[in-house]
CSV table of C-alpha atoms and ligand atoms in Angstrom, one decimal:
chain,number,residue,atom,x,y,z
A,1,MET,CA,-25.1,-17.4,4.9
A,2,ASN,CA,-22.6,-15.3,6.6
A,3,SER,CA,-22.0,-12.4,4.3
A,4,TRP,CA,-18.6,-11.3,5.3
A,5,ARG,CA,-16.5,-10.4,2.3
A,6,ILE,CA,-13.6,-8.1,1.4
A,7,LEU,CA,-14.4,-4.5,0.4
A,8,THR,CA,-12.7,-2.5,-2.3
A,9,ASP,CA,-13.1,1.1,-3.3
A,10,HIS,CA,-16.1,0.0,-5.4
A,11,ASP,CA,-18.0,-1.0,-2.3
A,12,VAL,CA,-17.2,1.7,0.1
A,13,SER,CA,-19.2,4.8,-0.5
A,14,LEU,CA,-16.7,7.1,-2.3
A,15,GLU,CA,-19.4,9.6,-3.3
A,16,ASP,CA,-17.8,12.4,-1.3
A,17,LEU,CA,-14.3,11.6,-2.7
A,18,LEU,CA,-15.5,11.4,-6.2
A,19,LYS,CA,-17.1,14.8,-5.9
A,20,VAL,CA,-13.8,16.4,-4.9
A,21,GLU,CA,-12.2,18.7,-7.4
A,22,PRO,CA,-8.4,18.7,-7.3
A,23,LEU,CA,-6.7,21.6,-5.6
A,24,SER,CA,-5.8,24.1,-8.3
A,25,TYR,CA,-2.3,25.2,-9.1
A,26,LYS,CA,-3.1,28.7,-7.7
A,27,ALA,CA,-4.6,27.3,-4.5
A,28,TYR,CA,-1.6,25.0,-4.1
A,29,LEU,CA,0.8,28.0,-4.5
A,30,GLN,CA,-1.3,29.9,-1.9
A,31,LYS,CA,-0.7,27.0,0.6
A,32,GLY,CA,3.0,27.2,0.0
A,33,GLY,CA,3.1,24.8,-2.9
A,34,TYR,CA,6.4,24.6,-4.9
A,35,ALA,CA,8.1,26.7,-2.2
A,36,GLY,CA,9.9,23.5,-1.2
A,37,LEU,CA,11.2,23.0,-4.7
A,38,ASN,CA,12.4,26.6,-4.8
A,39,LYS,CA,14.1,26.2,-1.5
A,40,ALA,CA,15.8,23.0,-2.7
A,41,ILE,CA,17.1,24.7,-5.8
A,42,GLU,CA,18.1,27.9,-4.2
A,43,THR,CA,19.7,26.7,-1.0
A,44,LEU,CA,19.6,23.0,-0.3
A,45,GLY,CA,20.8,21.3,-3.4
A,46,PRO,CA,20.2,17.6,-4.1
A,47,SER,CA,22.3,16.5,-1.0
A,48,GLY,CA,20.4,18.9,1.2
A,49,VAL,CA,17.0,17.4,0.1
A,50,LEU,CA,18.3,13.9,0.9
A,51,GLU,CA,19.6,15.1,4.2
A,52,ALA,CA,16.2,16.7,5.1
A,53,VAL,CA,14.4,13.5,4.2
A,54,LYS,CA,16.9,11.5,6.3
A,55,SER,CA,16.5,13.7,9.4
A,56,SER,CA,12.7,13.7,9.0
A,57,GLY,CA,12.7,9.9,9.5
A,58,LEU,CA,10.1,9.4,6.7
A,59,ARG,CA,9.4,5.7,6.2
A,60,GLY,CA,7.8,4.2,3.1
A,61,ARG,CA,4.0,4.1,3.1
A,62,GLY,CA,3.8,1.4,0.3
A,63,GLY,CA,4.0,-1.6,2.6
A,64,ALA,CA,7.4,-2.2,4.1
A,65,GLY,CA,8.1,1.0,6.0
A,66,PHE,CA,11.6,1.2,4.6
A,67,PRO,CA,13.4,4.5,5.4
A,68,THR,CA,13.0,6.7,2.3
A,69,TRP,CA,16.4,8.3,2.5
A,70,LYS,CA,18.2,4.9,2.5
A,71,LYS,CA,16.6,4.0,-0.8
A,72,TRP,CA,17.6,7.3,-2.3
A,73,ASP,CA,21.2,7.0,-0.9
A,74,PHE,CA,21.7,3.5,-2.4
A,75,VAL,CA,20.9,5.1,-5.8
A,76,VAL,CA,23.1,8.2,-5.2
A,77,GLN,CA,26.0,5.8,-4.3
A,78,GLN,CA,25.8,4.2,-7.8
A,79,LYS,CA,28.5,5.2,-10.3
A,80,GLU,CA,25.9,5.1,-13.1
A,81,THR,CA,24.6,8.7,-13.7
A,82,GLU,CA,21.5,7.7,-15.7
A,83,ARG,CA,18.9,7.2,-13.0
A,84,TYR,CA,15.2,7.0,-12.7
A,85,LEU,CA,12.5,7.8,-10.2
A,86,CYS,CA,9.2,5.9,-10.2
A,87,CYS,CA,6.2,7.0,-8.1
A,88,ASN,CA,4.0,4.0,-7.3
A,89,ALA,CA,0.2,4.7,-7.3
A,90,ALA,CA,-0.8,1.3,-8.7
A,91,GLU,CA,-2.7,0.4,-5.5
A,92,ASP,CA,-5.0,-2.6,-6.1
A,93,GLU,CA,-4.9,-4.4,-2.7
A,94,PRO,CA,-8.3,-5.0,-1.1
A,95,GLY,CA,-9.3,-2.2,1.2
A,96,THR,CA,-6.7,0.2,-0.1
A,97,PHE,CA,-7.5,3.5,-1.9
A,98,LYS,CA,-5.4,6.2,-0.1
A,99,ASP,CA,-3.3,6.9,-3.2
A,100,ARG,CA,-6.4,7.5,-5.2
A,101,PHE,CA,-7.3,10.2,-2.7
A,102,LEU,CA,-3.9,11.8,-3.0
A,103,LEU,CA,-3.9,11.8,-6.7
A,104,ARG,CA,-7.4,13.3,-6.8
A,105,THR,CA,-7.2,15.9,-4.1
A,106,ASN,CA,-3.7,17.3,-4.5
A,107,PRO,CA,-2.0,16.3,-7.8
A,108,HIS,CA,0.5,19.3,-7.5
A,109,GLN,CA,1.7,18.1,-4.1
A,110,LEU,CA,2.5,14.7,-5.6
A,111,ILE,CA,4.2,16.3,-8.7
A,112,GLU,CA,6.3,18.6,-6.5
A,113,GLY,CA,7.3,15.5,-4.4
A,114,VAL,CA,8.3,13.6,-7.6
A,115,ILE,CA,10.4,16.5,-8.8
A,116,LEU,CA,12.1,16.8,-5.4
A,117,ALA,CA,12.8,13.1,-5.2
A,118,ALA,CA,14.2,13.0,-8.8
A,119,TYR,CA,16.3,16.1,-7.9
A,120,ALA,CA,17.7,14.5,-4.8
A,121,ILE,CA,18.8,11.3,-6.6
A,122,GLY,CA,19.9,13.0,-9.8
A,123,ALA,CA,17.2,11.3,-12.0
A,124,SER,CA,16.6,12.8,-15.4
A,125,GLU,CA,13.3,10.9,-15.9
A,126,ALA,CA,10.5,10.2,-13.5
A,127,TYR,CA,7.4,8.1,-14.0
A,128,ILE,CA,4.1,8.5,-12.2
A,129,TYR,CA,2.6,5.0,-12.3
A,130,ILE,CA,-1.1,5.1,-11.7
A,131,ASN,CA,-3.7,2.3,-11.4
A,132,GLY,CA,-5.2,2.2,-15.0
A,133,ARG,CA,-8.8,2.0,-13.5
A,134,TYR,CA,-8.4,5.5,-12.0
A,135,GLU,CA,-9.2,7.2,-15.3
A,136,GLN,CA,-10.4,10.5,-13.9
A,137,GLU,CA,-7.4,10.8,-11.6
A,138,ILE,CA,-5.1,10.1,-14.5
A,139,GLN,CA,-6.8,12.9,-16.4
A,140,PHE,CA,-6.5,15.3,-13.4
A,141,MET,CA,-2.8,14.4,-13.1
A,142,GLU,CA,-2.1,14.9,-16.8
A,143,GLU,CA,-3.7,18.4,-16.5
A,144,ALA,CA,-1.7,19.3,-13.4
A,145,LEU,CA,1.5,17.9,-15.0
A,146,GLN,CA,1.1,20.2,-18.1
A,147,GLU,CA,0.3,23.1,-15.8
A,148,SER,CA,3.4,22.7,-13.7
A,149,LYS,CA,5.5,22.3,-16.8
A,150,ALA,CA,4.1,25.4,-18.3
A,151,GLN,CA,5.0,27.2,-15.0
A,152,GLY,CA,8.6,26.1,-15.4
A,153,HIS,CA,8.7,23.7,-12.5
A,154,TRP,CA,10.2,20.9,-14.7
A,155,GLY,CA,11.3,20.1,-18.2
A,156,LYS,CA,12.8,23.5,-19.1
A,157,MET,CA,16.4,23.6,-18.3
A,158,PRO,CA,18.3,20.5,-19.3
A,159,SER,CA,21.5,21.9,-17.8
A,160,SER,CA,20.0,21.9,-14.3
A,161,PRO,CA,19.6,18.4,-13.0
A,162,GLY,CA,16.4,19.0,-11.0
A,163,LEU,CA,14.4,21.2,-13.3
A,164,GLY,CA,15.6,19.3,-16.3
A,165,VAL,CA,13.8,16.2,-15.2
A,166,SER,CA,11.1,14.9,-17.5
A,167,LEU,CA,7.9,13.6,-16.0
A,168,LYS,CA,5.6,11.0,-17.5
A,169,ILE,CA,2.5,9.2,-16.5
A,170,CYS,CA,2.3,5.4,-17.0
A,171,PRO,CA,-1.0,3.6,-16.3
A,172,SER,CA,-0.7,0.3,-14.6
A,173,PRO,CA,-2.8,-2.7,-15.8
A,174,GLY,CA,-4.9,-2.4,-12.6
A,175,THR,CA,-3.9,-5.7,-11.1
A,176,TYR,CA,-2.5,-6.2,-7.6
A,177,VAL,CA,0.8,-7.7,-8.7
A,178,ALA,CA,1.4,-4.8,-11.1
A,179,GLY,CA,2.1,-2.7,-8.0
A,180,GLU,CA,5.1,-4.8,-7.0
A,181,GLU,CA,8.1,-2.7,-7.7
A,182,THR,CA,9.9,-4.9,-10.2
A,183,ALA,CA,6.6,-5.7,-12.0
A,184,LEU,CA,6.1,-1.9,-12.2
A,185,LEU,CA,9.5,-1.6,-13.9
A,186,GLU,CA,8.5,-4.3,-16.4
A,187,VAL,CA,5.2,-2.4,-17.3
A,188,ILE,CA,7.0,0.9,-17.8
A,189,GLU,CA,9.4,-0.9,-20.1
A,190,GLY,CA,6.4,-2.1,-22.1
A,191,LYS,CA,6.3,-5.7,-20.8
A,192,VAL,CA,3.8,-7.8,-18.9
A,193,ALA,CA,3.4,-7.1,-15.2
A,194,LYS,CA,5.6,-10.0,-13.7
A,195,PRO,CA,8.0,-9.4,-10.8
A,196,ARG,CA,11.7,-9.9,-11.5
A,197,GLN,CA,14.0,-12.2,-9.6
A,198,LYS,CA,15.5,-10.5,-6.6
A,199,PRO,CA,18.6,-10.9,-6.4
A,200,PRO,CA,20.0,-9.8,-8.7
A,201,TYR,CA,17.4,-7.3,-10.0
A,202,TYR,CA,17.2,-4.9,-7.1
A,203,PRO,CA,15.8,-1.6,-8.5
A,204,ALA,CA,18.6,0.5,-6.8
A,205,MET,CA,21.2,-1.2,-8.9
A,206,HIS,CA,19.4,-2.8,-11.9
A,207,GLY,CA,16.2,-0.9,-12.1
A,208,LEU,CA,14.3,0.7,-15.0
A,209,PHE,CA,16.2,-0.1,-18.3
A,210,GLY,CA,18.9,-1.7,-16.2
A,211,LYS,CA,19.7,1.6,-14.5
A,212,PRO,CA,19.6,2.6,-10.8
A,213,THR,CA,16.0,3.4,-9.8
A,214,VAL,CA,14.1,4.5,-6.8
A,215,VAL,CA,10.5,3.2,-6.5
A,216,ASN,CA,8.5,5.1,-3.9
A,217,ASN,CA,4.8,5.0,-3.0
A,218,ALA,CA,2.6,8.0,-3.8
A,219,GLU,CA,1.9,8.7,-0.1
A,220,SER,CA,5.6,8.6,0.7
A,221,ILE,CA,6.3,11.1,-2.1
A,222,SER,CA,3.4,13.3,-1.1
A,223,ASN,CA,5.1,13.9,2.3
A,224,ILE,CA,8.3,15.3,0.7
A,225,PRO,CA,7.2,18.9,-0.2
A,226,GLY,CA,6.0,19.5,3.3
A,227,ILE,CA,9.2,18.1,4.8
A,228,VAL,CA,11.4,20.3,2.6
A,229,ARG,CA,9.3,23.4,2.9
A,230,GLU,CA,8.5,23.3,6.6
A,231,GLY,CA,11.7,21.7,7.9
A,232,THR,CA,12.0,18.3,9.6
A,233,GLU,CA,11.1,19.4,13.1
A,234,ARG,CA,7.5,20.0,12.3
A,235,PHE,CA,7.3,16.5,10.6
A,236,ARG,CA,8.9,14.9,13.6
A,237,SER,CA,6.6,16.6,16.0
A,238,ILE,CA,3.8,14.4,14.7
A,239,GLY,CA,3.7,10.6,15.2
A,240,THR,CA,6.3,8.6,17.2
A,241,ASN,CA,10.1,8.8,17.3
A,242,SER,CA,10.6,5.8,15.0
A,243,SER,CA,7.4,6.4,12.9
A,244,PRO,CA,7.2,10.1,12.4
A,245,GLY,CA,4.4,11.9,10.5
A,246,THR,CA,0.9,10.9,9.7
A,247,MET,CA,-0.6,8.0,7.7
A,248,ILE,CA,-3.8,7.9,5.7
A,249,PHE,CA,-5.7,4.9,7.0
A,250,THR,CA,-8.3,3.2,4.8
A,251,LEU,CA,-10.9,1.9,7.2
A,252,THR,CA,-13.1,-0.8,5.8
A,253,GLY,CA,-15.1,-3.9,7.0
A,254,ASP,CA,-17.7,-4.0,9.8
A,255,VAL,CA,-17.6,-0.3,10.9
A,256,ASN,CA,-20.3,2.3,10.7
A,257,ARG,CA,-18.2,4.9,8.8
A,258,PRO,CA,-15.7,3.2,6.5
A,259,GLY,CA,-13.5,5.7,4.8
A,260,LEU,CA,-10.1,7.5,4.7
A,261,TYR,CA,-8.7,9.0,7.9
A,262,GLU,CA,-5.4,10.7,8.2
A,263,LEU,CA,-4.0,10.3,11.7
A,264,PRO,CA,-0.6,10.7,13.5
A,265,LEU,CA,1.3,7.4,13.4
A,266,GLY,CA,1.1,5.8,16.9
A,267,THR,CA,-2.6,6.6,17.2
A,268,PRO,CA,-4.4,3.6,19.0
A,269,LEU,CA,-6.5,1.5,16.7
A,270,ARG,CA,-9.4,2.0,19.1
A,271,THR,CA,-9.4,5.8,18.1
A,272,LEU,CA,-9.6,4.9,14.4
A,273,ILE,CA,-12.4,2.4,14.9
A,274,GLU,CA,-14.5,4.3,17.5
A,275,ASP,CA,-13.9,8.0,16.9
A,276,CYS,CA,-13.4,8.0,13.2
A,277,GLY,CA,-15.3,4.9,12.1
A,278,GLY,CA,-18.2,5.3,14.5
A,279,GLY,CA,-17.7,1.9,16.1
A,280,ILE,CA,-18.6,-1.6,15.0
A,281,LYS,CA,-21.7,-1.8,12.7
A,282,ASP,CA,-25.1,-2.5,14.3
A,283,GLY,CA,-23.5,-2.2,17.8
A,284,ALA,CA,-21.8,-5.5,17.3
A,285,VAL,CA,-18.6,-6.6,19.1
A,286,LEU,CA,-15.1,-6.4,17.5
A,287,LYS,CA,-13.6,-9.8,16.7
A,288,ALA,CA,-10.4,-9.1,14.8
A,289,PHE,CA,-8.7,-6.8,12.4
A,290,PHE,CA,-6.0,-6.6,9.8
A,291,PRO,CA,-4.0,-3.5,10.7
A,292,GLY,CA,-2.2,-3.1,7.4
A,293,GLY,CA,-4.1,-4.9,4.6
A,294,PRO,CA,-4.4,-8.6,4.0
A,295,SER,CA,-0.7,-9.3,3.6
A,296,THR,CA,-0.2,-8.5,7.3
A,297,SER,CA,-1.2,-10.8,10.1
A,298,ILE,CA,-4.7,-10.5,11.6
A,299,LEU,CA,-4.9,-9.5,15.3
A,300,PRO,CA,-7.6,-10.4,17.7
A,301,ALA,CA,-9.9,-7.9,19.5
A,302,ASN,CA,-7.9,-7.8,22.7
A,303,GLN,CA,-5.2,-5.9,20.7
A,304,VAL,CA,-7.6,-3.0,20.0
A,305,ASP,CA,-5.4,-0.5,21.8
A,306,VAL,CA,-2.3,-1.3,19.8
A,307,PRO,CA,-0.7,1.9,18.5
A,308,LEU,CA,-0.7,2.1,14.7
A,309,ASP,CA,3.0,2.5,14.0
A,310,PHE,CA,5.6,0.4,12.2
A,311,ASP,CA,7.5,-0.9,15.1
A,312,THR,CA,4.8,-1.5,17.7
A,313,LEU,CA,2.7,-3.5,15.1
A,314,LYS,CA,5.8,-5.6,14.2
A,315,GLU,CA,6.3,-6.3,17.9
A,316,ALA,CA,2.6,-7.3,18.1
A,317,GLY,CA,3.2,-9.9,15.4
A,318,SER,CA,1.7,-8.0,12.5
A,319,GLY,CA,2.6,-4.9,10.5
A,320,LEU,CA,1.4,-1.4,9.3
A,321,GLY,CA,1.6,-2.4,5.7
A,322,THR,CA,-0.4,0.1,3.6
A,323,GLY,CA,-2.5,1.3,6.5
A,324,ALA,CA,-5.5,-0.6,5.2
A,325,VAL,CA,-7.3,-1.4,8.4
A,326,ILE,CA,-9.9,-4.2,7.8
A,327,VAL,CA,-12.3,-4.8,10.7
A,328,MET,CA,-14.4,-7.9,11.5
A,329,ALA,CA,-17.3,-8.1,13.9
A,330,GLU,CA,-18.0,-11.1,16.2
A,331,GLU,CA,-20.4,-12.8,13.7
A,332,ALA,CA,-17.8,-12.9,10.9
A,333,CYS,CA,-16.7,-16.3,9.9
A,334,MET,CA,-13.0,-16.3,9.9
A,335,ILE,CA,-12.7,-19.2,7.5
A,336,ARG,CA,-14.9,-17.3,5.1
A,337,ALA,CA,-12.5,-14.3,5.5
A,338,ALA,CA,-9.5,-16.6,4.9
A,339,ILE,CA,-11.2,-17.9,1.7
A,340,GLU,CA,-12.0,-14.4,0.4
A,341,TYR,CA,-8.3,-13.4,0.8
A,342,THR,CA,-6.9,-16.6,-0.6
A,343,ARG,CA,-9.1,-16.5,-3.6
A,344,PHE,CA,-8.0,-12.9,-4.1
A,345,PHE,CA,-4.4,-13.9,-4.0
A,346,ALA,CA,-5.0,-16.8,-6.3
A,347,ARG,CA,-6.8,-14.6,-8.9
A,348,GLU,CA,-4.0,-12.1,-8.7
A,349,SER,CA,-1.1,-14.5,-9.0
A,350,CYS,CA,0.8,-13.6,-12.2
A,351,GLY,CA,1.3,-17.3,-12.9
A,352,GLN,CA,5.1,-17.3,-13.3
A,353,CYS,CA,5.8,-19.2,-10.0
A,354,PRO,CA,4.1,-22.6,-9.8
A,355,PRO,CA,4.0,-22.6,-5.9
A,356,CYS,CA,2.0,-19.3,-6.1
A,357,GLU,CA,-0.3,-20.2,-8.9
A,358,LEU,CA,-1.1,-23.7,-7.6
A,359,GLY,CA,-0.5,-23.2,-3.9
A,360,THR,CA,-3.1,-20.4,-3.4
A,361,VAL,CA,-5.8,-22.4,-5.3
A,362,HIS,CA,-5.0,-25.5,-3.3
A,363,LEU,CA,-5.2,-23.6,0.0
A,364,ALA,CA,-8.5,-22.0,-1.0
A,365,GLU,CA,-10.0,-25.4,-1.9
A,366,ILE,CA,-9.0,-26.8,1.5
A,367,LEU,CA,-10.5,-23.8,3.3
A,368,GLU,CA,-13.7,-24.1,1.3
A,369,LYS,CA,-14.0,-27.8,2.2
A,370,ILE,CA,-13.7,-26.9,5.9
A,371,GLU,CA,-16.1,-23.9,5.7
A,372,SER,CA,-18.7,-26.0,3.9
A,373,GLY,CA,-18.7,-28.5,6.8
A,374,SER,CA,-17.4,-31.4,4.8
A,375,GLY,CA,-13.8,-31.2,6.1
A,376,SER,CA,-12.1,-33.3,8.7
A,377,GLU,CA,-9.0,-33.1,10.9
A,378,LYS,CA,-7.0,-34.0,7.8
A,379,GLU,CA,-7.9,-30.7,6.1
A,380,ILE,CA,-7.3,-28.8,9.3
A,381,ASP,CA,-3.7,-30.1,9.4
A,382,GLN,CA,-3.3,-29.4,5.7
A,383,VAL,CA,-4.0,-25.7,6.2
A,384,MET,CA,-0.8,-25.1,8.2
A,385,GLN,CA,1.2,-27.6,6.0
A,386,VAL,CA,0.4,-25.7,2.9
A,387,CYS,CA,1.1,-22.3,4.5
A,388,THR,CA,4.5,-23.5,5.7
A,389,MET,CA,5.2,-25.0,2.3
A,390,ILE,CA,4.4,-21.8,0.3
A,391,LYS,CA,5.7,-19.2,2.7
A,392,GLY,CA,8.9,-17.5,1.4
A,393,ARG,CA,8.5,-19.0,-2.1
A,394,GLY,CA,7.8,-17.2,-5.3
A,395,GLN,CA,9.6,-14.2,-6.8
A,396,CYS,CA,7.6,-11.6,-4.9
A,397,PHE,CA,5.9,-11.2,-1.5
A,398,LEU,CA,2.4,-12.1,-2.9
A,399,LEU,CA,2.5,-15.7,-1.9
A,400,THR,CA,4.1,-15.1,1.5
A,401,GLY,CA,1.4,-12.5,2.1
A,402,ALA,CA,-1.3,-15.0,1.3
A,403,ALA,CA,0.3,-17.6,3.7
A,404,ILE,CA,0.7,-15.0,6.5
A,405,ALA,CA,-3.0,-14.0,6.3
A,406,VAL,CA,-4.2,-17.6,6.6
A,407,GLU,CA,-1.6,-18.7,9.1
A,408,SER,CA,-2.5,-15.8,11.4
A,409,ILE,CA,-6.3,-16.5,11.1
A,410,PHE,CA,-5.5,-20.1,11.9
A,411,HIS,CA,-3.3,-19.2,14.9
A,412,HIS,CA,-5.9,-16.9,16.5
A,413,PHE,CA,-9.1,-18.7,15.5
A,414,ARG,CA,-8.2,-22.4,15.3
A,415,GLU,CA,-11.3,-23.3,17.4
A,416,GLU,CA,-13.5,-22.0,14.5
A,417,PHE,CA,-11.8,-24.5,12.2
A,418,GLU,CA,-12.5,-27.3,14.7
A,419,GLN,CA,-16.1,-26.1,15.1
A,420,HIS,CA,-16.9,-26.3,11.4
A,421,VAL,CA,-15.5,-29.8,11.3
A,422,ASN,CA,-17.3,-31.0,14.4
A,423,ILE,CA,-20.8,-29.7,13.6
A,424,GLY,CA,-20.5,-30.3,9.9
A,425,ARG,CA,-21.5,-26.8,8.8
A,426,CYS,CA,-20.6,-23.2,9.2
A,427,PRO,CA,-21.7,-22.1,12.7
A,428,PHE,CA,-22.1,-18.5,11.4
A,429,ALA,CA,-24.5,-19.5,8.6
A,430,ILE,CA,-28.0,-18.3,9.2
A,431,GLN,CA,-30.3,-21.3,9.7
A,432,HIS,CA,-33.7,-21.3,8.1
B,1,FMN,C1,2.2,-8.1,-4.8
B,1,FMN,C2,2.6,-6.7,-4.4
B,1,FMN,C3,1.9,-5.6,-4.7
B,1,FMN,C4,2.3,-4.3,-4.4
B,1,FMN,N1,1.6,-3.2,-4.7
B,1,FMN,C5,2.0,-2.0,-4.4
B,1,FMN,C6,1.3,-0.8,-4.8
B,1,FMN,O1,0.2,-0.9,-5.4
B,1,FMN,N2,1.7,0.4,-4.4
B,1,FMN,C7,2.9,0.6,-3.7
B,1,FMN,O2,3.3,1.7,-3.4
B,1,FMN,N3,3.6,-0.5,-3.3
B,1,FMN,C8,3.2,-1.8,-3.7
B,1,FMN,N4,4.0,-2.8,-3.3
B,1,FMN,C9,5.3,-2.6,-2.6
B,1,FMN,C10,6.3,-2.1,-3.7
B,1,FMN,O3,7.0,-3.3,-4.2
B,1,FMN,C11,7.4,-1.2,-3.1
B,1,FMN,O4,7.9,-1.8,-1.9
B,1,FMN,C12,6.8,0.2,-2.7
B,1,FMN,O5,6.3,0.8,-3.9
B,1,FMN,C13,8.0,1.1,-2.2
B,1,FMN,O6,7.5,2.3,-1.8
B,1,FMN,P1,7.9,2.9,-0.4
B,1,FMN,O7,9.3,2.7,-0.1
B,1,FMN,O8,7.6,4.4,-0.5
B,1,FMN,O9,7.0,2.3,0.6
B,1,FMN,C14,3.6,-4.1,-3.6
B,1,FMN,C15,4.3,-5.3,-3.3
B,1,FMN,C16,3.8,-6.5,-3.7
B,1,FMN,C17,4.6,-7.7,-3.2
């Protein structure tokens, strides 16, 4: 049988990463650590930090690429003065483990970013929400948190809004949906990880404990100390005009060297696959790739030179998502890939929206029938019917993400669906 399947951080060799000791407090200070926080307190003030993030052009690395400063500004504009900051390191999407790397290698950078973000929005409490499976990273983060508190970077002076902030770690249940921003709020409030109805529960207005809240991804937040310390020009000198800075790409799938690669935004996908990933496994030919994780549309091999940035990928009909680049070689069965993702989304559905819980299972069953060779034209038509029916439904993006993945596979590889039906078996299965 064709063996293509989705990879997670369990599969990719993380040996090197798991050997990495976190950068110590002292080493972080030597690299300029906490200088951004001092600069913020001594000269910039909260509005100056927001202004710096605005002029840097930083966009969220958690999936949507939303301008970070805009989120902050929504919260700053609220009359309510009790505000919260949540740093999202829940990551549990297939092929995504960049936040784990950041938590592990440089916890103080993340902590400084959290303090700066809380300072900018006037939050008195901040939560670092970490995938509960990342036990060692949580431990490292706890130790770093206590160290930075002991050094007076937070928690000491309640009269000063920035330094008076209190920082806490909250483990997530380690499920995909628990990373959705309103499910995150539910978990921190001690409830089950189920997304809230939007509207009216937008975090900026009705967030944690009903108060204005910013939820930012861990990579977004890790960029903030550098922006504040070094100034925005340096940040803007990397990447493209509308997608400045770098992104940590998680390269998985059919490549020789899967792993994490930090590159300037706008770098062509070919560079990531060939120079960083050592090309396609066993000298095979590229067939397709997800540029931003399985909730973005798949793109065919002829798009291999597409620049990896938010706007170009959108124009190309896909998205940068979380930077999880998943590569498929010519012999991968695209229906098998569609099944793997649809089963993943079905498993991860929280069950509160019937179209999500039932629709994903139904879609997987149709795909399995086609892949096994027992499907007909009827099932082929049903694939798009079900995708159209479920897209845009449900309280969060999970269901739409599932539909987008399958729809895009169908759009680019429809002939494979026909082939399975016509020959009555998977053409990629090894014949004995
Ligand atoms: C099902 C689902 C799972 C998500 N998981 C994560 C996650 O693990 N980490 C994350 O930062 N964002 C995740 N998001 C996106 C968040 O809802 C939110 O947009 C993000 O944390 C905002 O951070 P940013 O503005 O810095 O990009 C998820 C969204 C959905 C729909």
